[in-house]
Amino acid sequence: MSRGLIVVDVQNDFCEGGSVPVAGGAKIATAIAELVEQSAGGDYQYVVATRDHHIDPGSHFSRNPDFKDSFPVHCVAGGEGGEFHPNFAPTTAAGKVDAVFFKGAHSASKSGFEGADEEGTALADWLRACGVTDVDVVGIATDHCVRATALDAVKAGFRARVRLDYSVGVAPDTIASTLDDFRQAGIEMSGEVPVPK
């Protein structure tokens, strides 16, 4: 068994001060950075990160967003909002993250499994090539891109666990339905997700 860690969308626009902020995003960025520092080469044979990387995602950007399928402009390719949050970024600069997968250039692409690295390799293919069988998923937001990534991990044939204490969600009702989705998909969960007030 080889276990990998997938860090989902720990980017400026999803943390406090960003265009689609999730309360607690900056704090979770710090916690994830510490997890990566402690676990790289130990608990996890590989650590990868995903990034929203929008060029022209069509109706995913909206002036009147429903915050389900459409959102305010965020994580534009080349913009500061799309960069990793400074609390997490040092782990990538120090080489603690083995690969970064960009998603959503021309679509919504909530799941990291819709992304590819700079060479165009899809996340599932990259993990399989490295012999990864099990993945832990953490990041922002539990009820959006973490959800989609974990569910797609199972669909792609990986055993998946979501570490809720290293993820942050948007709203209590969507977090609750997400946890139900995880249970139905056979996704293991550990820790407790911070529930927004």
Short mmCIF file of C-alpha atoms in Angstrom, two decimals:
data_model
loop_
_atom_site.label_atom_id
_atom_site.label_comp_id
_atom_site.label_asym_id
_atom_site.label_seq_id
_atom_site.Cartn_x
_atom_site.Cartn_y
_atom_site.Cartn_z
CA MET A 1 0.00 0.00 0.00
CA SER A 2 1.27 3.43 -0.94
CA ARG A 3 -0.56 6.46 0.41
CA GLY A 4 -0.63 9.92 -1.14
CA LEU A 5 -1.88 13.24 0.18
CA ILE A 6 -3.98 15.46 -2.08
CA VAL A 7 -4.07 19.10 -0.95
CA VAL A 8 -7.04 20.81 -2.60
CA ASP A 9 -7.08 24.48 -3.63
CA VAL A 10 -5.28 26.21 -0.74
CA GLN A 11 -5.29 29.45 -2.72
CA ASN A 12 -5.54 33.14 -1.88
CA ASP A 13 -9.02 33.63 -3.34
CA PHE A 14 -10.44 30.89 -1.10
CA CYS A 15 -8.98 32.34 2.09
CA GLU A 16 -9.84 35.49 4.03
CA GLY A 17 -9.37 38.55 1.83
CA GLY A 18 -9.96 36.60 -1.39
CA SER A 19 -12.83 36.91 -3.83
CA VAL A 20 -14.57 33.71 -2.61
CA PRO A 21 -13.32 33.49 0.97
CA VAL A 22 -13.98 30.54 3.25
CA ALA A 23 -13.82 31.38 6.96
CA GLY A 24 -10.84 29.63 8.49
CA GLY A 25 -9.04 29.20 5.18
CA ALA A 26 -5.80 30.87 6.30
CA LYS A 27 -5.74 28.83 9.50
CA ILE A 28 -6.26 25.57 7.63
CA ALA A 29 -3.49 26.58 5.19
CA THR A 30 -1.10 26.74 8.14
CA ALA A 31 -2.31 23.40 9.51
CA ILE A 32 -1.89 21.71 6.13
CA ALA A 33 1.62 23.13 5.73
CA GLU A 34 2.53 21.65 9.12
CA LEU A 35 0.97 18.31 8.11
CA VAL A 36 3.04 18.25 4.92
CA GLU A 37 6.23 19.15 6.80
CA GLN A 38 5.65 16.38 9.32
CA SER A 39 4.44 13.72 6.90
CA ALA A 40 6.39 14.08 3.67
CA GLY A 41 8.35 10.87 3.18
CA GLY A 42 6.71 9.38 6.25
CA ASP A 43 2.95 8.94 6.39
CA TYR A 44 2.75 9.91 2.73
CA GLN A 45 4.96 8.60 -0.04
CA TYR A 46 3.74 11.45 -2.25
CA VAL A 47 2.16 14.84 -1.70
CA VAL A 48 0.35 16.65 -4.50
CA ALA A 49 -1.64 19.87 -4.63
CA THR A 50 -4.44 21.09 -6.88
CA ARG A 51 -5.10 24.63 -8.05
CA ASP A 52 -8.07 26.31 -9.65
CA HIS A 53 -6.56 27.87 -12.78
CA HIS A 54 -9.30 29.68 -14.67
CA ILE A 55 -8.78 31.27 -18.07
CA ASP A 56 -12.31 31.32 -19.47
CA PRO A 57 -14.57 29.01 -17.44
CA GLY A 58 -17.76 30.32 -19.04
CA SER A 59 -20.82 30.47 -16.80
CA HIS A 60 -18.76 29.37 -13.78
CA PHE A 61 -17.99 33.09 -13.38
CA SER A 62 -21.09 35.18 -12.74
CA ARG A 63 -22.08 38.65 -11.55
CA ASN A 64 -25.08 36.99 -9.90
CA PRO A 65 -23.58 33.73 -8.63
CA ASP A 66 -25.59 30.94 -7.04
CA PHE A 67 -22.47 29.75 -5.13
CA LYS A 68 -23.16 26.21 -6.27
CA ASP A 69 -22.32 26.14 -9.95
CA SER A 70 -21.44 29.81 -10.45
CA PHE A 71 -19.17 32.07 -8.39
CA PRO A 72 -17.59 35.52 -8.51
CA VAL A 73 -14.41 35.75 -10.57
CA HIS A 74 -11.67 33.82 -8.76
CA CYS A 75 -8.33 32.07 -9.25
CA VAL A 76 -7.67 33.64 -12.63
CA ALA A 77 -4.60 32.14 -14.29
CA GLY A 78 -1.61 34.40 -13.65
CA GLY A 79 -3.38 36.42 -10.95
CA GLU A 80 -2.47 36.73 -7.28
CA GLY A 81 -5.79 35.19 -6.24
CA GLY A 82 -4.86 31.92 -7.90
CA GLU A 83 -1.53 31.59 -6.09
CA PHE A 84 -1.11 29.29 -3.11
CA HIS A 85 -1.84 31.03 0.19
CA PRO A 86 1.41 32.27 1.80
CA ASN A 87 0.83 30.04 4.82
CA PHE A 88 1.01 26.99 2.53
CA ALA A 89 3.20 28.21 -0.34
CA PRO A 90 6.56 27.61 1.43
CA THR A 91 5.94 23.85 1.34
CA THR A 92 5.76 23.96 -2.46
CA ALA A 93 8.80 26.24 -2.73
CA ALA A 94 10.80 23.86 -0.51
CA GLY A 95 9.97 20.89 -2.70
CA LYS A 96 7.73 19.20 -0.13
CA VAL A 97 4.97 18.96 -2.75
CA ASP A 98 5.79 16.48 -5.50
CA ALA A 99 3.43 17.80 -8.18
CA VAL A 100 0.79 20.48 -8.78
CA PHE A 101 -2.33 19.84 -10.84
CA PHE A 102 -4.13 22.72 -12.53
CA LYS A 103 -7.86 22.52 -13.19
CA GLY A 104 -10.65 24.59 -14.68
CA ALA A 105 -8.94 26.54 -17.44
CA HIS A 106 -12.13 26.45 -19.52
CA SER A 107 -14.63 24.85 -17.14
CA ALA A 108 -15.74 24.75 -13.52
CA SER A 109 -13.65 21.64 -12.72
CA LYS A 110 -14.20 21.25 -9.01
CA SER A 111 -12.40 17.92 -8.80
CA GLY A 112 -8.65 17.63 -8.71
CA PHE A 113 -9.07 14.56 -10.89
CA GLU A 114 -10.08 16.89 -13.72
CA GLY A 115 -6.68 18.55 -13.46
CA ALA A 116 -3.31 17.94 -15.08
CA ASP A 117 0.27 18.86 -14.23
CA GLU A 118 2.46 21.09 -16.39
CA GLU A 119 3.31 18.12 -18.62
CA GLY A 120 -0.38 17.39 -19.16
CA THR A 121 -0.48 14.26 -16.99
CA ALA A 122 -3.84 13.70 -15.30
CA LEU A 123 -3.89 13.30 -11.53
CA ALA A 124 -5.18 9.70 -11.58
CA ASP A 125 -2.52 8.67 -14.12
CA TRP A 126 0.23 10.35 -12.10
CA LEU A 127 -0.83 8.62 -8.88
CA ARG A 128 -1.09 5.22 -10.55
CA ALA A 129 2.34 5.63 -12.14
CA CYS A 130 3.75 6.24 -8.67
CA GLY A 131 2.04 3.15 -7.28
CA VAL A 132 -0.35 5.08 -5.04
CA THR A 133 -3.36 3.03 -3.94
CA ASP A 134 -4.73 5.13 -1.08
CA VAL A 135 -5.25 8.87 -0.85
CA ASP A 136 -6.00 11.33 1.91
CA VAL A 137 -7.79 14.48 0.79
CA VAL A 138 -7.58 17.82 2.62
CA GLY A 139 -8.10 21.48 1.76
CA ILE A 140 -10.70 24.04 0.73
CA ALA A 141 -13.63 23.62 0.71
CA THR A 142 -14.97 20.45 2.31
CA ASP A 143 -18.38 20.84 0.67
CA HIS A 144 -17.11 21.82 -2.78
CA CYS A 145 -13.73 20.90 -4.27
CA VAL A 146 -12.63 18.55 -1.46
CA ARG A 147 -15.95 16.74 -1.88
CA ALA A 148 -15.60 16.43 -5.66
CA THR A 149 -11.98 15.30 -5.43
CA ALA A 150 -12.66 12.62 -2.81
CA LEU A 151 -15.65 11.25 -4.69
CA ASP A 152 -13.68 11.13 -7.94
CA ALA A 153 -10.80 9.39 -6.17
CA VAL A 154 -13.13 6.51 -5.36
CA LYS A 155 -14.51 6.49 -8.91
CA ALA A 156 -10.93 6.27 -10.20
CA GLY A 157 -10.30 3.20 -8.06
CA PHE A 158 -8.40 4.66 -5.11
CA ARG A 159 -9.23 4.08 -1.47
CA ALA A 160 -9.99 7.53 -0.09
CA ARG A 161 -10.03 9.19 3.30
CA VAL A 162 -10.92 12.80 4.01
CA ARG A 163 -9.10 14.34 6.95
CA LEU A 164 -11.82 16.68 8.14
CA ASP A 165 -9.59 18.44 10.66
CA TYR A 166 -7.40 19.60 7.75
CA SER A 167 -10.33 20.82 5.67
CA VAL A 168 -12.68 23.76 6.00
CA GLY A 169 -16.23 24.02 4.73
CA VAL A 170 -18.58 26.76 3.64
CA ALA A 171 -21.96 26.10 5.25
CA PRO A 172 -23.35 23.67 7.86
CA ASP A 173 -26.08 22.26 5.61
CA THR A 174 -23.83 21.54 2.64
CA ILE A 175 -21.14 20.14 4.94
CA ALA A 176 -23.71 17.76 6.45
CA SER A 177 -24.89 16.54 3.04
CA THR A 178 -21.27 16.15 1.94
CA LEU A 179 -20.49 13.90 4.89
CA ASP A 180 -23.50 11.77 3.91
CA ASP A 181 -22.12 11.56 0.37
CA PHE A 182 -18.77 10.41 1.75
CA ARG A 183 -20.41 7.68 3.83
CA GLN A 184 -22.44 6.42 0.87
CA ALA A 185 -19.32 6.32 -1.31
CA GLY A 186 -17.36 4.37 1.30
CA ILE A 187 -14.96 7.24 1.95
CA GLU A 188 -13.32 7.08 5.35
CA MET A 189 -13.32 10.23 7.48
CA SER A 190 -11.08 11.26 10.34
CA GLY A 191 -11.17 14.27 12.63
CA GLU A 192 -13.92 16.84 12.78
CA VAL A 193 -14.39 19.57 10.22
CA PRO A 194 -14.56 23.11 11.57
CA VAL A 195 -18.20 24.09 11.09
CA PRO A 196 -18.76 27.75 10.21
CA LYS A 197 -21.05 29.74 12.48
#
